[in-house]
PDB file of C-alpha atoms in Angstrom:
ATOM      1  CA  MET A 111     176.248 -31.485   0.950  1.00  0.00           C
ATOM      2  CA  SER A 112     177.000 -28.631  -1.325  1.00  0.00           C
ATOM      3  CA  SER A 113     178.863 -25.911  -0.517  1.00  0.00           C
ATOM      4  CA  LEU A 114     178.043 -22.577   0.027  1.00  0.00           C
ATOM      5  CA  ALA A 115     179.547 -18.950  -0.560  1.00  0.00           C
ATOM      6  CA  ARG A 116     178.429 -15.997   1.377  1.00  0.00           C
ATOM      7  CA  MET A 117     178.893 -12.393   0.769  1.00  0.00           C
ATOM      8  CA  ARG A 118     177.856  -9.679   2.983  1.00  0.00           C
ATOM      9  CA  LEU A 119     178.936  -6.434   3.840  1.00  0.00           C
ATOM     10  CA  SER A 120     182.630  -5.570   5.875  1.00  0.00           C
ATOM     11  CA  ARG A 121     182.422  -5.649   9.836  1.00  0.00           C
ATOM     12  CA  VAL A 122     183.167  -2.519   9.444  1.00  0.00           C
ATOM     13  CA  ALA A 123     180.454  -1.236   8.427  1.00  0.00           C
ATOM     14  CA  LEU A 124     179.384  -1.432  12.388  1.00  0.00           C
ATOM     15  CA  VAL A 125     181.758   1.253  12.987  1.00  0.00           C
ATOM     16  CA  PRO A 126     178.936   4.149  11.917  1.00  0.00           C
ATOM     17  CA  VAL A 127     176.628   1.817  13.184  1.00  0.00           C
ATOM     18  CA  VAL A 128     178.606   2.382  16.814  1.00  0.00           C
ATOM     19  CA  PHE A 129     178.621   6.489  16.430  1.00  0.00           C
ATOM     20  CA  LEU A 130     175.141   6.628  15.188  1.00  0.00           C
ATOM     21  CA  ALA A 131     173.905   4.517  18.746  1.00  0.00           C
ATOM     22  CA  VAL A 132     176.577   7.172  20.267  1.00  0.00           C
ATOM     23  CA  CYS A 133     174.777  10.364  18.843  1.00  0.00           C
ATOM     24  CA  VAL A 134     171.227   9.340  19.158  1.00  0.00           C
ATOM     25  CA  LEU A 135     171.388   7.891  23.273  1.00  0.00           C
ATOM     26  CA  PRO A 136     171.551  11.910  24.618  1.00  0.00           C
ATOM     27  CA  PHE A 137     168.369  12.527  22.662  1.00  0.00           C
ATOM     28  CA  ALA A 138     166.887   9.393  23.288  1.00  0.00           C
ATOM     29  CA  ALA A 139     167.652   9.656  27.649  1.00  0.00           C
ATOM     30  CA  ALA A 140     165.858  13.386  27.126  1.00  0.00           C
ATOM     31  CA  SER A 141     162.751  12.138  27.005  1.00  0.00           C
ATOM     32  CA  PRO A 142     161.154   8.704  27.502  1.00  0.00           C
ATOM     33  CA  TRP A 143     158.947   9.742  24.672  1.00  0.00           C
ATOM     34  CA  ALA A 144     161.880   9.556  22.193  1.00  0.00           C
ATOM     35  CA  ALA A 145     163.611   5.982  23.669  1.00  0.00           C
ATOM     36  CA  PRO A 146     162.426   4.276  20.099  1.00  0.00           C
ATOM     37  CA  VAL A 147     165.133   6.564  18.721  1.00  0.00           C
ATOM     38  CA  LEU A 148     167.434   4.163  19.453  1.00  0.00           C
ATOM     39  CA  LEU A 149     166.150   1.527  17.352  1.00  0.00           C
ATOM     40  CA  LEU A 150     167.917   3.002  14.913  1.00  0.00           C
ATOM     41  CA  PRO A 151     171.155   2.099  15.275  1.00  0.00           C
ATOM     42  CA  VAL A 152     169.550  -1.849  16.301  1.00  0.00           C
ATOM     43  CA  LEU A 153     168.238  -1.994  12.979  1.00  0.00           C
ATOM     44  CA  ALA A 154     171.277  -0.369  10.682  1.00  0.00           C
ATOM     45  CA  ALA A 155     173.512  -3.507  12.948  1.00  0.00           C
ATOM     46  CA  VAL A 156     170.881  -6.222  12.163  1.00  0.00           C
ATOM     47  CA  TRP A 157     171.119  -4.467   8.459  1.00  0.00           C
ATOM     48  CA  VAL A 158     174.907  -4.762   8.100  1.00  0.00           C
ATOM     49  CA  LEU A 159     174.934  -8.537  10.108  1.00  0.00           C
ATOM     50  CA  ARG A 160     171.913  -9.944   7.636  1.00  0.00           C
ATOM     51  CA  VAL A 161     172.014  -8.497   4.545  1.00  0.00           C
ATOM     52  CA  GLY A 162     174.067 -10.327   1.434  1.00  0.00           C
ATOM     53  CA  VAL A 163     174.226 -13.203  -0.776  1.00  0.00           C
ATOM     54  CA  ASP A 164     174.523 -16.462  -0.700  1.00  0.00           C
ATOM     55  CA  VAL A 165     175.404 -18.567  -3.598  1.00  0.00           C
ATOM     56  CA  ASP A 166     174.820 -22.737  -3.232  1.00  0.00           C
ATOM     57  CA  HIS A 167     174.963 -25.769  -5.654  1.00  0.00           C
ATOM     58  CA  ASP A 168     170.912 -25.609  -5.907  1.00  0.00           C
ATOM     59  CA  ALA A 169     170.713 -21.384  -6.323  1.00  0.00           C
ATOM     60  CA  ILE A 170     171.629 -18.186  -5.309  1.00  0.00           C
ATOM     61  CA  THR A 171     169.674 -16.677  -2.365  1.00  0.00           C
ATOM     62  CA  THR A 172     169.482 -12.889  -1.470  1.00  0.00           C
ATOM     63  CA  ARG A 173     169.128 -11.816   2.094  1.00  0.00           C
ATOM     64  CA  GLY A 174     167.311  -8.921   3.010  1.00  0.00           C
ATOM     65  CA  LEU A 175     166.414  -6.922   6.460  1.00  0.00           C
ATOM     66  CA  VAL A 176     163.781  -8.961   6.918  1.00  0.00           C
ATOM     67  CA  GLY A 177     163.108 -11.529   4.483  1.00  0.00           C
ATOM     68  CA  ARG A 178     165.248 -13.912   1.176  1.00  0.00           C
ATOM     69  CA  ARG A 179     164.609 -14.460  -1.900  1.00  0.00           C
ATOM     70  CA  ARG A 180     166.178 -17.921  -3.858  1.00  0.00           C
ATOM     71  CA  VAL A 181     166.682 -18.084  -7.313  1.00  0.00           C
ATOM     72  CA  ALA A 182     166.927 -21.347  -8.587  1.00  0.00           C
ATOM     73  CA  TRP A 183     169.878 -21.501 -11.231  1.00  0.00           C
ATOM     74  CA  ASP A 184     167.423 -23.230 -13.441  1.00  0.00           C
ATOM     75  CA  ASP A 185     165.230 -20.586 -12.925  1.00  0.00           C
ATOM     76  CA  LEU A 186     167.804 -17.659 -13.785  1.00  0.00           C
ATOM     77  CA  ALA A 187     167.323 -16.084 -17.364  1.00  0.00           C
ATOM     78  CA  GLY A 188     170.937 -13.644 -16.610  1.00  0.00           C
ATOM     79  CA  ILE A 189     172.434 -10.984 -14.846  1.00  0.00           C
ATOM     80  CA  ARG A 190     171.799  -6.705 -15.111  1.00  0.00           C
ATOM     81  CA  VAL A 191     174.107  -4.412 -14.150  1.00  0.00           C
ATOM     82  CA  VAL A 192     171.839  -1.220 -13.344  1.00  0.00           C
ATOM     83  CA  ARG A 193     173.055   2.278 -12.041  1.00  0.00           C
ATOM     84  CA  ASN A 194     175.718   2.747  -9.843  1.00  0.00           C
ATOM     85  CA  ALA A 195     177.191  -1.012 -11.079  1.00  0.00           C
ATOM     86  CA  ARG A 196     174.125  -2.342  -8.362  1.00  0.00           C
ATOM     87  CA  LEU A 197     173.751  -6.515  -9.927  1.00  0.00           C
ATOM     88  CA  ARG A 198     170.101  -7.705 -10.879  1.00  0.00           C
ATOM     89  CA  LEU A 199     169.123 -11.462 -10.784  1.00  0.00           C
ATOM     90  CA  VAL A 200     166.328 -11.914 -14.124  1.00  0.00           C
ATOM     91  CA  THR A 201     164.357 -14.721 -13.546  1.00  0.00           C
ATOM     92  CA  THR A 202     163.125 -16.892 -16.901  1.00  0.00           C
ATOM     93  CA  GLY A 203     159.597 -15.149 -15.581  1.00  0.00           C
ATOM     94  CA  GLY A 204     161.513 -11.908 -16.013  1.00  0.00           C
ATOM     95  CA  ARG A 205     160.983 -10.927 -12.566  1.00  0.00           C
ATOM     96  CA  GLU A 206     164.234  -8.720 -11.322  1.00  0.00           C
ATOM     97  CA  VAL A 207     166.217  -9.642  -7.917  1.00  0.00           C
ATOM     98  CA  PRO A 208     168.227  -7.223  -6.596  1.00  0.00           C
ATOM     99  CA  LEU A 209     171.909  -8.451  -5.468  1.00  0.00           C
ATOM    100  CA  PRO A 210     172.395  -6.339  -2.183  1.00  0.00           C
ATOM    101  CA  VAL A 211     176.166  -6.407  -1.506  1.00  0.00           C
ATOM    102  CA  LEU A 212     177.237  -7.334  -5.439  1.00  0.00           C
ATOM    103  CA  ARG A 213     178.697  -4.351  -7.381  1.00  0.00           C
ATOM    104  CA  ALA A 214     179.536  -5.091 -11.290  1.00  0.00           C
ATOM    105  CA  ARG A 215     183.128  -5.468 -10.078  1.00  0.00           C
ATOM    106  CA  ASP A 216     182.068  -9.119  -7.882  1.00  0.00           C
ATOM    107  CA  LEU A 217     181.241 -10.517 -11.172  1.00  0.00           C
ATOM    108  CA  PRO A 218     183.959 -12.769 -11.761  1.00  0.00           C
ATOM    109  CA  ARG A 219     183.778 -13.820  -8.268  1.00  0.00           C
ATOM    110  CA  LEU A 220     180.777 -14.660  -8.648  1.00  0.00           C
ATOM    111  CA  ALA A 221     180.930 -16.304 -11.983  1.00  0.00           C
ATOM    112  CA  GLY A 222     183.450 -18.602  -9.927  1.00  0.00           C
ATOM    113  CA  TRP A 223     181.176 -19.438  -6.977  1.00  0.00           C
ATOM    114  CA  SER A 224     178.455 -20.352  -9.828  1.00  0.00           C
ATOM    115  CA  GLY A 225     180.557 -23.354 -11.243  1.00  0.00           C
ATOM    116  CA  GLY A 226     180.485 -22.202 -14.765  1.00  0.00           C
ATOM    117  CA  ARG A 227     176.668 -21.528 -14.701  1.00  0.00           C
ATOM    118  CA  ILE A 228     177.324 -17.215 -15.055  1.00  0.00           C
ATOM    119  CA  ASP A 229     179.863 -16.222 -17.814  1.00  0.00           C
ATOM    120  CA  VAL A 230     181.423 -12.749 -17.486  1.00  0.00           C
ATOM    121  CA  PRO A 231     182.672 -11.488 -21.094  1.00  0.00           C
ATOM    122  CA  ALA A 232     186.357  -9.846 -21.394  1.00  0.00           C
ATOM    123  CA  PRO A 233     186.240  -6.151 -20.958  1.00  0.00           C
ATOM    124  CA  PRO A 234     185.943  -4.209 -24.504  1.00  0.00           C
ATOM    125  CA  GLY A 235     189.766  -4.072 -26.302  1.00  0.00           C
ATOM    126  CA  HIS A 236     190.642  -7.862 -24.762  1.00  0.00           C
TER     127      HIS A 236
END
């Protein structure tokens, strides 16, 4: 059985979701047609709890709000750092898959989880 590493948003991110729910509650209670506004905090909570990255012996799996993408290690050509230090997997077919909760600062941790399949270069000057 392969080990699994998971990276998710901190549960502390649910605090603003609770504040959002408190803020939309009076608006939703004011009129029956405004009740669907209560779906906003529910969707935000599901997003905080679901979105993330799973790394196992066979692949990297990214999880979004409704779907997931699995990239096998053999299909991985590299990792690209884009604006705001966000990471994207680059496949051998040239497709890019965003890593939703990982940033450039997480590269050493991701390299450790990869079992040596990802190499992190040393910073300039080292």
